[in-house]
Amino acid sequence: MPVDMIYARRLAVLAASATLTATGLLATAPAAQAAMPTPVSAATARTYLAALTVKAEGSTTGYSRDLFPHWITQSGTCNTRETVLKRDGVNVVTDSNCAAISGSWYSEYDGATWTAASDLDIDHMVPLAEAWRSGANSWTTAQRQAFANDLTRPQLIAVTDNVNQAKGDQDPATWLPSVRAYRCTYVRAWVHVKYYYNLSVDSAEKSALQSVLNGC
């Protein structure tokens, strides 16, 4: 076969391969992918977990969500909730008040995709009440506000509203995402946040975290 024909055939094969690869990527990518800050690796999470103080949880005496001022203004007319919705969604359109009026959101916890912002809650990875029982009861209001609106750590993520409500203020000893493939990310994020904020863990919580991390 002439050299020019061989060369042309190779180009055709390469082009077909590239087309198939691109098509595969498009076919397997979720419609929308949450963009929560990437948590530390499993190895680092194990190191962090070993360094956390282990003690029985405190009580919720004196707790109120109002003690954790949240959904503060982040920029312009956008508050924390609106900022996370825009970050975690795809093709998100907002009005002049920064409210999301259209878009698509994939909920990592249950694998559902939503096209209405009203179907989503912004979950605090480490719930506010859990933080209170783990040491945040001694924080200043400014510290609690920073925790409740933290966009730098993997603390906030847009998820299906009723799934977030089912989670409530539970720790990983009693609640984990139904999507098993996400559990490793979930516990890495949990440990990352607790370590950064120097929050304690109880023994059952630590055992559950270790169990998941051992499989990561």
mmCIF file with all atom_site columns, C-alpha atoms in Angstrom:
data_model
loop_
_atom_site.group_PDB
_atom_site.id
_atom_site.type_symbol
_atom_site.label_atom_id
_atom_site.label_alt_id
_atom_site.label_comp_id
_atom_site.label_asym_id
_atom_site.label_entity_id
_atom_site.label_seq_id
_atom_site.pdbx_PDB_ins_code
_atom_site.Cartn_x
_atom_site.Cartn_y
_atom_site.Cartn_z
_atom_site.occupancy
_atom_site.B_iso_or_equiv
_atom_site.pdbx_formal_charge
_atom_site.auth_seq_id
_atom_site.auth_comp_id
_atom_site.auth_asym_id
_atom_site.auth_atom_id
_atom_site.pdbx_PDB_model_num
ATOM 1   C CA . MET A 1 1   ? 0.000   0.000  0.000  1.00 0.00 ? 1   MET A CA 1
ATOM 2   C CA . PRO A 1 2   ? 1.414   3.472  -0.901 1.00 0.00 ? 2   PRO A CA 1
ATOM 3   C CA . VAL A 1 3   ? 2.748   5.521  1.985  1.00 0.00 ? 3   VAL A CA 1
ATOM 4   C CA . ASP A 1 4   ? 0.255   8.339  1.426  1.00 0.00 ? 4   ASP A CA 1
ATOM 5   C CA . MET A 1 5   ? -2.684  5.889  1.660  1.00 0.00 ? 5   MET A CA 1
ATOM 6   C CA . ILE A 1 6   ? -1.323  4.400  4.901  1.00 0.00 ? 6   ILE A CA 1
ATOM 7   C CA . TYR A 1 7   ? -0.923  7.891  6.329  1.00 0.00 ? 7   TYR A CA 1
ATOM 8   C CA . ALA A 1 8   ? -4.488  8.828  5.330  1.00 0.00 ? 8   ALA A CA 1
ATOM 9   C CA . ARG A 1 9   ? -5.866  5.651  6.912  1.00 0.00 ? 9   ARG A CA 1
ATOM 10  C CA . ARG A 1 10  ? -4.009  6.370  10.173 1.00 0.00 ? 10  ARG A CA 1
ATOM 11  C CA . LEU A 1 11  ? -5.462  9.875  10.267 1.00 0.00 ? 11  LEU A CA 1
ATOM 12  C CA . ALA A 1 12  ? -8.964  8.484  9.762  1.00 0.00 ? 12  ALA A CA 1
ATOM 13  C CA . VAL A 1 13  ? -8.502  5.978  12.607 1.00 0.00 ? 13  VAL A CA 1
ATOM 14  C CA . LEU A 1 14  ? -7.187  8.664  14.927 1.00 0.00 ? 14  LEU A CA 1
ATOM 15  C CA . ALA A 1 15  ? -10.096 10.969 14.072 1.00 0.00 ? 15  ALA A CA 1
ATOM 16  C CA . ALA A 1 16  ? -12.632 8.191  14.687 1.00 0.00 ? 16  ALA A CA 1
ATOM 17  C CA . SER A 1 17  ? -10.987 7.336  18.001 1.00 0.00 ? 17  SER A CA 1
ATOM 18  C CA . ALA A 1 18  ? -11.084 10.961 19.127 1.00 0.00 ? 18  ALA A CA 1
ATOM 19  C CA . THR A 1 19  ? -14.755 11.203 18.193 1.00 0.00 ? 19  THR A CA 1
ATOM 20  C CA . LEU A 1 20  ? -15.607 8.074  20.171 1.00 0.00 ? 20  LEU A CA 1
ATOM 21  C CA . THR A 1 21  ? -13.655 9.316  23.185 1.00 0.00 ? 21  THR A CA 1
ATOM 22  C CA . ALA A 1 22  ? -15.396 12.681 23.152 1.00 0.00 ? 22  ALA A CA 1
ATOM 23  C CA . THR A 1 23  ? -18.790 11.027 22.731 1.00 0.00 ? 23  THR A CA 1
ATOM 24  C CA . GLY A 1 24  ? -18.075 8.681  25.625 1.00 0.00 ? 24  GLY A CA 1
ATOM 25  C CA . LEU A 1 25  ? -17.146 11.537 27.896 1.00 0.00 ? 25  LEU A CA 1
ATOM 26  C CA . LEU A 1 26  ? -20.325 13.373 27.080 1.00 0.00 ? 26  LEU A CA 1
ATOM 27  C CA . ALA A 1 27  ? -22.434 10.277 27.514 1.00 0.00 ? 27  ALA A CA 1
ATOM 28  C CA . THR A 1 28  ? -21.054 9.357  30.921 1.00 0.00 ? 28  THR A CA 1
ATOM 29  C CA . ALA A 1 29  ? -20.786 12.823 32.488 1.00 0.00 ? 29  ALA A CA 1
ATOM 30  C CA . PRO A 1 30  ? -23.680 13.748 34.806 1.00 0.00 ? 30  PRO A CA 1
ATOM 31  C CA . ALA A 1 31  ? -25.983 16.530 33.678 1.00 0.00 ? 31  ALA A CA 1
ATOM 32  C CA . ALA A 1 32  ? -24.712 18.644 36.540 1.00 0.00 ? 32  ALA A CA 1
ATOM 33  C CA . GLN A 1 33  ? -21.843 18.100 38.917 1.00 0.00 ? 33  GLN A CA 1
ATOM 34  C CA . ALA A 1 34  ? -21.566 19.680 42.346 1.00 0.00 ? 34  ALA A CA 1
ATOM 35  C CA . ALA A 1 35  ? -18.352 21.614 42.790 1.00 0.00 ? 35  ALA A CA 1
ATOM 36  C CA . MET A 1 36  ? -17.843 21.509 46.534 1.00 0.00 ? 36  MET A CA 1
ATOM 37  C CA . PRO A 1 37  ? -14.176 22.227 47.374 1.00 0.00 ? 37  PRO A CA 1
ATOM 38  C CA . THR A 1 38  ? -12.214 18.976 47.135 1.00 0.00 ? 38  THR A CA 1
ATOM 39  C CA . PRO A 1 39  ? -11.639 17.475 50.583 1.00 0.00 ? 39  PRO A CA 1
ATOM 40  C CA . VAL A 1 40  ? -8.302  16.107 51.758 1.00 0.00 ? 40  VAL A CA 1
ATOM 41  C CA . SER A 1 41  ? -7.218  12.658 50.587 1.00 0.00 ? 41  SER A CA 1
ATOM 42  C CA . ALA A 1 42  ? -8.232  9.514  52.461 1.00 0.00 ? 42  ALA A CA 1
ATOM 43  C CA . ALA A 1 43  ? -4.701  9.154  53.810 1.00 0.00 ? 43  ALA A CA 1
ATOM 44  C CA . THR A 1 44  ? -4.695  12.715 55.124 1.00 0.00 ? 44  THR A CA 1
ATOM 45  C CA . ALA A 1 45  ? -8.215  12.268 56.498 1.00 0.00 ? 45  ALA A CA 1
ATOM 46  C CA . ARG A 1 46  ? -7.036  9.221  58.461 1.00 0.00 ? 46  ARG A CA 1
ATOM 47  C CA . THR A 1 47  ? -4.189  11.295 59.905 1.00 0.00 ? 47  THR A CA 1
ATOM 48  C CA . TYR A 1 48  ? -6.571  14.134 60.769 1.00 0.00 ? 48  TYR A CA 1
ATOM 49  C CA . LEU A 1 49  ? -9.067  11.755 62.356 1.00 0.00 ? 49  LEU A CA 1
ATOM 50  C CA . ALA A 1 50  ? -6.376  10.269 64.591 1.00 0.00 ? 50  ALA A CA 1
ATOM 51  C CA . ALA A 1 51  ? -5.579  13.772 65.831 1.00 0.00 ? 51  ALA A CA 1
ATOM 52  C CA . LEU A 1 52  ? -9.161  14.738 66.730 1.00 0.00 ? 52  LEU A CA 1
ATOM 53  C CA . THR A 1 53  ? -10.250 14.797 70.351 1.00 0.00 ? 53  THR A CA 1
ATOM 54  C CA . VAL A 1 54  ? -12.575 11.902 71.144 1.00 0.00 ? 54  VAL A CA 1
ATOM 55  C CA . LYS A 1 55  ? -15.218 12.588 73.764 1.00 0.00 ? 55  LYS A CA 1
ATOM 56  C CA . ALA A 1 56  ? -18.934 12.263 74.370 1.00 0.00 ? 56  ALA A CA 1
ATOM 57  C CA . GLU A 1 57  ? -21.040 14.841 72.567 1.00 0.00 ? 57  GLU A CA 1
ATOM 58  C CA . GLY A 1 58  ? -22.199 17.823 74.531 1.00 0.00 ? 58  GLY A CA 1
ATOM 59  C CA . SER A 1 59  ? -25.862 18.744 74.864 1.00 0.00 ? 59  SER A CA 1
ATOM 60  C CA . THR A 1 60  ? -27.903 21.037 72.648 1.00 0.00 ? 60  THR A CA 1
ATOM 61  C CA . THR A 1 61  ? -28.768 23.225 75.633 1.00 0.00 ? 61  THR A CA 1
ATOM 62  C CA . GLY A 1 62  ? -28.727 26.824 74.468 1.00 0.00 ? 62  GLY A CA 1
ATOM 63  C CA . TYR A 1 63  ? -28.456 25.861 70.793 1.00 0.00 ? 63  TYR A CA 1
ATOM 64  C CA . SER A 1 64  ? -30.233 27.880 68.113 1.00 0.00 ? 64  SER A CA 1
ATOM 65  C CA . ARG A 1 65  ? -29.592 28.146 64.385 1.00 0.00 ? 65  ARG A CA 1
ATOM 66  C CA . ASP A 1 66  ? -29.744 31.900 64.905 1.00 0.00 ? 66  ASP A CA 1
ATOM 67  C CA . LEU A 1 67  ? -26.448 31.622 66.780 1.00 0.00 ? 67  LEU A CA 1
ATOM 68  C CA . PHE A 1 68  ? -24.871 30.645 63.436 1.00 0.00 ? 68  PHE A CA 1
ATOM 69  C CA . PRO A 1 69  ? -25.786 33.593 61.168 1.00 0.00 ? 69  PRO A CA 1
ATOM 70  C CA . HIS A 1 70  ? -25.984 32.037 57.728 1.00 0.00 ? 70  HIS A CA 1
ATOM 71  C CA . TRP A 1 71  ? -26.688 32.930 54.149 1.00 0.00 ? 71  TRP A CA 1
ATOM 72  C CA . ILE A 1 72  ? -24.843 36.191 54.574 1.00 0.00 ? 72  ILE A CA 1
ATOM 73  C CA . THR A 1 73  ? -24.052 38.408 51.585 1.00 0.00 ? 73  THR A CA 1
ATOM 74  C CA . GLN A 1 74  ? -21.064 37.104 49.636 1.00 0.00 ? 74  GLN A CA 1
ATOM 75  C CA . SER A 1 75  ? -20.875 39.580 46.752 1.00 0.00 ? 75  SER A CA 1
ATOM 76  C CA . GLY A 1 76  ? -23.266 42.095 45.255 1.00 0.00 ? 76  GLY A CA 1
ATOM 77  C CA . THR A 1 77  ? -26.800 40.820 45.840 1.00 0.00 ? 77  THR A CA 1
ATOM 78  C CA . CYS A 1 78  ? -25.697 37.177 46.196 1.00 0.00 ? 78  CYS A CA 1
ATOM 79  C CA . ASN A 1 79  ? -25.882 35.452 49.574 1.00 0.00 ? 79  ASN A CA 1
ATOM 80  C CA . THR A 1 80  ? -24.207 32.179 50.506 1.00 0.00 ? 80  THR A CA 1
ATOM 81  C CA . ARG A 1 81  ? -27.109 29.953 49.409 1.00 0.00 ? 81  ARG A CA 1
ATOM 82  C CA . GLU A 1 82  ? -27.321 31.630 46.014 1.00 0.00 ? 82  GLU A CA 1
ATOM 83  C CA . THR A 1 83  ? -23.546 31.449 45.592 1.00 0.00 ? 83  THR A CA 1
ATOM 84  C CA . VAL A 1 84  ? -23.520 27.697 46.254 1.00 0.00 ? 84  VAL A CA 1
ATOM 85  C CA . LEU A 1 85  ? -26.470 27.096 43.931 1.00 0.00 ? 85  LEU A CA 1
ATOM 86  C CA . LYS A 1 86  ? -24.641 28.894 41.140 1.00 0.00 ? 86  LYS A CA 1
ATOM 87  C CA . ARG A 1 87  ? -21.386 27.067 41.908 1.00 0.00 ? 87  ARG A CA 1
ATOM 88  C CA . ASP A 1 88  ? -22.918 23.591 42.102 1.00 0.00 ? 88  ASP A CA 1
ATOM 89  C CA . GLY A 1 89  ? -25.250 23.838 39.135 1.00 0.00 ? 89  GLY A CA 1
ATOM 90  C CA . VAL A 1 90  ? -24.931 23.804 35.363 1.00 0.00 ? 90  VAL A CA 1
ATOM 91  C CA . ASN A 1 91  ? -26.271 26.555 33.114 1.00 0.00 ? 91  ASN A CA 1
ATOM 92  C CA . VAL A 1 92  ? -27.610 28.437 36.132 1.00 0.00 ? 92  VAL A CA 1
ATOM 93  C CA . VAL A 1 93  ? -29.449 31.650 35.257 1.00 0.00 ? 93  VAL A CA 1
ATOM 94  C CA . THR A 1 94  ? -30.082 34.201 38.011 1.00 0.00 ? 94  THR A CA 1
ATOM 95  C CA . ASP A 1 95  ? -32.306 37.254 38.182 1.00 0.00 ? 95  ASP A CA 1
ATOM 96  C CA . SER A 1 96  ? -31.288 40.743 39.300 1.00 0.00 ? 96  SER A CA 1
ATOM 97  C CA . ASN A 1 97  ? -31.569 39.644 42.934 1.00 0.00 ? 97  ASN A CA 1
ATOM 98  C CA . CYS A 1 98  ? -29.212 36.686 42.311 1.00 0.00 ? 98  CYS A CA 1
ATOM 99  C CA . ALA A 1 99  ? -32.016 34.137 42.744 1.00 0.00 ? 99  ALA A CA 1
ATOM 100 C CA . ALA A 1 100 ? -31.583 31.081 40.494 1.00 0.00 ? 100 ALA A CA 1
ATOM 101 C CA . ILE A 1 101 ? -34.463 30.985 38.014 1.00 0.00 ? 101 ILE A CA 1
ATOM 102 C CA . SER A 1 102 ? -33.218 28.072 35.910 1.00 0.00 ? 102 SER A CA 1
ATOM 103 C CA . GLY A 1 103 ? -30.443 25.523 35.734 1.00 0.00 ? 103 GLY A CA 1
ATOM 104 C CA . SER A 1 104 ? -29.678 21.891 36.531 1.00 0.00 ? 104 SER A CA 1
ATOM 105 C CA . TRP A 1 105 ? -28.368 20.436 39.779 1.00 0.00 ? 105 TRP A CA 1
ATOM 106 C CA . TYR A 1 106 ? -27.090 16.927 40.512 1.00 0.00 ? 106 TYR A CA 1
ATOM 107 C CA . SER A 1 107 ? -27.465 15.851 44.144 1.00 0.00 ? 107 SER A CA 1
ATOM 108 C CA . GLU A 1 108 ? -24.434 13.794 45.154 1.00 0.00 ? 108 GLU A CA 1
ATOM 109 C CA . TYR A 1 109 ? -26.164 12.243 48.163 1.00 0.00 ? 109 TYR A CA 1
ATOM 110 C CA . ASP A 1 110 ? -28.978 10.485 46.285 1.00 0.00 ? 110 ASP A CA 1
ATOM 111 C CA . GLY A 1 111 ? -28.092 10.769 42.583 1.00 0.00 ? 111 GLY A CA 1
ATOM 112 C CA . ALA A 1 112 ? -31.131 12.885 41.691 1.00 0.00 ? 112 ALA A CA 1
ATOM 113 C CA . THR A 1 113 ? -31.054 15.741 39.178 1.00 0.00 ? 113 THR A CA 1
ATOM 114 C CA . TRP A 1 114 ? -33.253 18.814 39.653 1.00 0.00 ? 114 TRP A CA 1
ATOM 115 C CA . THR A 1 115 ? -34.132 21.793 37.485 1.00 0.00 ? 115 THR A CA 1
ATOM 116 C CA . ALA A 1 116 ? -35.790 23.943 40.167 1.00 0.00 ? 116 ALA A CA 1
ATOM 117 C CA . ALA A 1 117 ? -33.682 25.593 42.850 1.00 0.00 ? 117 ALA A CA 1
ATOM 118 C CA . SER A 1 118 ? -36.574 25.184 45.288 1.00 0.00 ? 118 SER A CA 1
ATOM 119 C CA . ASP A 1 119 ? -35.937 21.407 45.276 1.00 0.00 ? 119 ASP A CA 1
ATOM 120 C CA . LEU A 1 120 ? -32.490 21.915 46.771 1.00 0.00 ? 120 LEU A CA 1
ATOM 121 C CA . ASP A 1 121 ? -31.145 22.660 50.223 1.00 0.00 ? 121 ASP A CA 1
ATOM 122 C CA . ILE A 1 122 ? -27.628 23.804 50.960 1.00 0.00 ? 122 ILE A CA 1
ATOM 123 C CA . ASP A 1 123 ? -26.346 21.182 53.367 1.00 0.00 ? 123 ASP A CA 1
ATOM 124 C CA . HIS A 1 124 ? -23.852 21.996 56.078 1.00 0.00 ? 124 HIS A CA 1
ATOM 125 C CA . MET A 1 125 ? -21.573 18.955 55.807 1.00 0.00 ? 125 MET A CA 1
ATOM 126 C CA . VAL A 1 126 ? -21.023 19.116 59.569 1.00 0.00 ? 126 VAL A CA 1
ATOM 127 C CA . PRO A 1 127 ? -24.464 20.258 60.764 1.00 0.00 ? 127 PRO A CA 1
ATOM 128 C CA . LEU A 1 128 ? -24.728 23.352 62.914 1.00 0.00 ? 128 LEU A CA 1
ATOM 129 C CA . ALA A 1 129 ? -26.192 21.464 65.883 1.00 0.00 ? 129 ALA A CA 1
ATOM 130 C CA . GLU A 1 130 ? -23.497 18.791 65.555 1.00 0.00 ? 130 GLU A CA 1
ATOM 131 C CA . ALA A 1 131 ? -20.858 21.503 65.595 1.00 0.00 ? 131 ALA A CA 1
ATOM 132 C CA . TRP A 1 132 ? -22.473 23.019 68.690 1.00 0.00 ? 132 TRP A CA 1
ATOM 133 C CA . ARG A 1 133 ? -22.297 19.681 70.527 1.00 0.00 ? 133 ARG A CA 1
ATOM 134 C CA . SER A 1 134 ? -18.683 19.218 69.379 1.00 0.00 ? 134 SER A CA 1
ATOM 135 C CA . GLY A 1 135 ? -17.247 22.518 70.591 1.00 0.00 ? 135 GLY A CA 1
ATOM 136 C CA . ALA A 1 136 ? -18.879 25.388 68.701 1.00 0.00 ? 136 ALA A CA 1
ATOM 137 C CA . ASN A 1 137 ? -20.933 26.251 71.793 1.00 0.00 ? 137 ASN A CA 1
ATOM 138 C CA . SER A 1 138 ? -17.840 28.066 73.071 1.00 0.00 ? 138 SER A CA 1
ATOM 139 C CA . TRP A 1 139 ? -17.218 30.011 69.867 1.00 0.00 ? 139 TRP A CA 1
ATOM 140 C CA . THR A 1 140 ? -17.920 33.675 69.242 1.00 0.00 ? 140 THR A CA 1
ATOM 141 C CA . THR A 1 141 ? -20.779 34.634 66.943 1.00 0.00 ? 141 THR A CA 1
ATOM 142 C CA . ALA A 1 142 ? -18.228 35.688 64.328 1.00 0.00 ? 142 ALA A CA 1
ATOM 143 C CA . GLN A 1 143 ? -16.613 32.227 64.420 1.00 0.00 ? 143 GLN A CA 1
ATOM 144 C CA . ARG A 1 144 ? -19.998 30.519 64.074 1.00 0.00 ? 144 ARG A CA 1
ATOM 145 C CA . GLN A 1 145 ? -20.903 32.791 61.175 1.00 0.00 ? 145 GLN A CA 1
ATOM 146 C CA . ALA A 1 146 ? -17.664 31.905 59.384 1.00 0.00 ? 146 ALA A CA 1
ATOM 147 C CA . PHE A 1 147 ? -18.381 28.188 59.897 1.00 0.00 ? 147 PHE A CA 1
ATOM 148 C CA . ALA A 1 148 ? -21.958 28.444 58.631 1.00 0.00 ? 148 ALA A CA 1
ATOM 149 C CA . ASN A 1 149 ? -20.933 30.267 55.444 1.00 0.00 ? 149 ASN A CA 1
ATOM 150 C CA . ASP A 1 150 ? -17.604 28.580 54.684 1.00 0.00 ? 150 ASP A CA 1
ATOM 151 C CA . LEU A 1 151 ? -17.056 28.391 50.926 1.00 0.00 ? 151 LEU A CA 1
ATOM 152 C CA . THR A 1 152 ? -13.368 27.469 51.206 1.00 0.00 ? 152 THR A CA 1
ATOM 153 C CA . ARG A 1 153 ? -13.636 24.160 53.079 1.00 0.00 ? 153 ARG A CA 1
ATOM 154 C CA . PRO A 1 154 ? -15.897 21.277 51.871 1.00 0.00 ? 154 PRO A CA 1
ATOM 155 C CA . GLN A 1 155 ? -18.667 22.378 54.256 1.00 0.00 ? 155 GLN A CA 1
ATOM 156 C CA . LEU A 1 156 ? -21.475 23.464 51.905 1.00 0.00 ? 156 LEU A CA 1
ATOM 157 C CA . ILE A 1 157 ? -23.104 21.498 49.084 1.00 0.00 ? 157 ILE A CA 1
ATOM 158 C CA . ALA A 1 158 ? -26.406 21.694 47.189 1.00 0.00 ? 158 ALA A CA 1
ATOM 159 C CA . VAL A 1 159 ? -28.441 18.499 47.626 1.00 0.00 ? 159 VAL A CA 1
ATOM 160 C CA . THR A 1 160 ? -32.035 17.249 47.415 1.00 0.00 ? 160 THR A CA 1
ATOM 161 C CA . ASP A 1 161 ? -34.008 19.095 50.086 1.00 0.00 ? 161 ASP A CA 1
ATOM 162 C CA . ASN A 1 162 ? -35.784 16.135 51.686 1.00 0.00 ? 162 ASN A CA 1
ATOM 163 C CA . VAL A 1 163 ? -32.533 14.143 51.786 1.00 0.00 ? 163 VAL A CA 1
ATOM 164 C CA . ASN A 1 164 ? -30.869 16.981 53.656 1.00 0.00 ? 164 ASN A CA 1
ATOM 165 C CA . GLN A 1 165 ? -33.831 17.139 56.017 1.00 0.00 ? 165 GLN A CA 1
ATOM 166 C CA . ALA A 1 166 ? -33.594 13.389 56.617 1.00 0.00 ? 166 ALA A CA 1
ATOM 167 C CA . LYS A 1 167 ? -29.919 13.819 57.506 1.00 0.00 ? 167 LYS A CA 1
ATOM 168 C CA . GLY A 1 168 ? -30.812 16.540 60.002 1.00 0.00 ? 168 GLY A CA 1
ATOM 169 C CA . ASP A 1 169 ? -28.030 16.931 62.553 1.00 0.00 ? 169 ASP A CA 1
ATOM 170 C CA . GLN A 1 170 ? -26.847 13.297 62.420 1.00 0.00 ? 170 GLN A CA 1
ATOM 171 C CA . ASP A 1 171 ? -23.205 12.321 62.203 1.00 0.00 ? 171 ASP A CA 1
ATOM 172 C CA . PRO A 1 172 ? -21.841 9.426  60.061 1.00 0.00 ? 172 PRO A CA 1
ATOM 173 C CA . ALA A 1 173 ? -22.525 6.887  62.817 1.00 0.00 ? 173 ALA A CA 1
ATOM 174 C CA . THR A 1 174 ? -26.237 7.145  62.012 1.00 0.00 ? 174 THR A CA 1
ATOM 175 C CA . TRP A 1 175 ? -26.410 8.729  58.539 1.00 0.00 ? 175 TRP A CA 1
ATOM 176 C CA . LEU A 1 176 ? -24.451 8.402  55.294 1.00 0.00 ? 176 LEU A CA 1
ATOM 177 C CA . PRO A 1 177 ? -25.427 9.238  51.683 1.00 0.00 ? 177 PRO A CA 1
ATOM 178 C CA . SER A 1 178 ? -27.410 6.522  49.929 1.00 0.00 ? 178 SER A CA 1
ATOM 179 C CA . VAL A 1 179 ? -25.014 6.771  46.965 1.00 0.00 ? 179 VAL A CA 1
ATOM 180 C CA . ARG A 1 180 ? -22.285 4.483  48.263 1.00 0.00 ? 180 ARG A CA 1
ATOM 181 C CA . ALA A 1 181 ? -19.759 5.734  45.712 1.00 0.00 ? 181 ALA A CA 1
ATOM 182 C CA . TYR A 1 182 ? -19.928 9.161  47.355 1.00 0.00 ? 182 TYR A CA 1
ATOM 183 C CA . ARG A 1 183 ? -19.386 8.016  50.928 1.00 0.00 ? 183 ARG A CA 1
ATOM 184 C CA . CYS A 1 184 ? -15.603 8.202  50.741 1.00 0.00 ? 184 CYS A CA 1
ATOM 185 C CA . THR A 1 185 ? -15.784 11.838 49.613 1.00 0.00 ? 185 THR A CA 1
ATOM 186 C CA . TYR A 1 186 ? -18.395 12.524 52.272 1.00 0.00 ? 186 TYR A CA 1
ATOM 187 C CA . VAL A 1 187 ? -16.345 11.276 55.217 1.00 0.00 ? 187 VAL A CA 1
ATOM 188 C CA . ARG A 1 188 ? -13.163 12.883 53.893 1.00 0.00 ? 188 ARG A CA 1
ATOM 189 C CA . ALA A 1 189 ? -15.036 16.191 53.819 1.00 0.00 ? 189 ALA A CA 1
ATOM 190 C CA . TRP A 1 190 ? -16.492 15.590 57.300 1.00 0.00 ? 190 TRP A CA 1
ATOM 191 C CA . VAL A 1 191 ? -13.067 14.942 58.824 1.00 0.00 ? 191 VAL A CA 1
ATOM 192 C CA . HIS A 1 192 ? -11.537 17.849 56.885 1.00 0.00 ? 192 HIS A CA 1
ATOM 193 C CA . VAL A 1 193 ? -14.075 20.277 58.361 1.00 0.00 ? 193 VAL A CA 1
ATOM 194 C CA . LYS A 1 194 ? -13.910 18.899 61.904 1.00 0.00 ? 194 LYS A CA 1
ATOM 195 C CA . TYR A 1 195 ? -10.119 19.038 61.876 1.00 0.00 ? 195 TYR A CA 1
ATOM 196 C CA . TYR A 1 196 ? -9.969  22.576 60.506 1.00 0.00 ? 196 TYR A CA 1
ATOM 197 C CA . TYR A 1 197 ? -12.387 23.845 63.144 1.00 0.00 ? 197 TYR A CA 1
ATOM 198 C CA . ASN A 1 198 ? -10.895 21.739 65.957 1.00 0.00 ? 198 ASN A CA 1
ATOM 199 C CA . LEU A 1 199 ? -14.205 20.018 66.706 1.00 0.00 ? 199 LEU A CA 1
ATOM 200 C CA . SER A 1 200 ? -14.354 16.785 68.669 1.00 0.00 ? 200 SER A CA 1
ATOM 201 C CA . VAL A 1 201 ? -15.772 13.413 67.612 1.00 0.00 ? 201 VAL A CA 1
ATOM 202 C CA . ASP A 1 202 ? -17.554 10.839 69.729 1.00 0.00 ? 202 ASP A CA 1
ATOM 203 C CA . SER A 1 203 ? -16.454 7.200  69.730 1.00 0.00 ? 203 SER A CA 1
ATOM 204 C CA . ALA A 1 204 ? -19.266 5.877  67.506 1.00 0.00 ? 204 ALA A CA 1
ATOM 205 C CA . GLU A 1 205 ? -18.699 8.704  65.027 1.00 0.00 ? 205 GLU A CA 1
ATOM 206 C CA . LYS A 1 206 ? -14.960 7.984  64.896 1.00 0.00 ? 206 LYS A CA 1
ATOM 207 C CA . SER A 1 207 ? -15.555 4.277  64.336 1.00 0.00 ? 207 SER A CA 1
ATOM 208 C CA . ALA A 1 208 ? -17.945 4.990  61.461 1.00 0.00 ? 208 ALA A CA 1
ATOM 209 C CA . LEU A 1 209 ? -15.493 7.417  59.867 1.00 0.00 ? 209 LEU A CA 1
ATOM 210 C CA . GLN A 1 210 ? -12.633 4.922  60.185 1.00 0.00 ? 210 GLN A CA 1
ATOM 211 C CA . SER A 1 211 ? -14.732 2.155  58.688 1.00 0.00 ? 211 SER A CA 1
ATOM 212 C CA . VAL A 1 212 ? -15.514 4.166  55.553 1.00 0.00 ? 212 VAL A CA 1
ATOM 213 C CA . LEU A 1 213 ? -11.991 5.587  55.239 1.00 0.00 ? 213 LEU A CA 1
ATOM 214 C CA . ASN A 1 214 ? -10.494 2.096  55.438 1.00 0.00 ? 214 ASN A CA 1
ATOM 215 C CA . GLY A 1 215 ? -12.329 1.293  52.216 1.00 0.00 ? 215 GLY A CA 1
ATOM 216 C CA . CYS A 1 216 ? -11.276 4.432  50.355 1.00 0.00 ? 216 CYS A CA 1
#
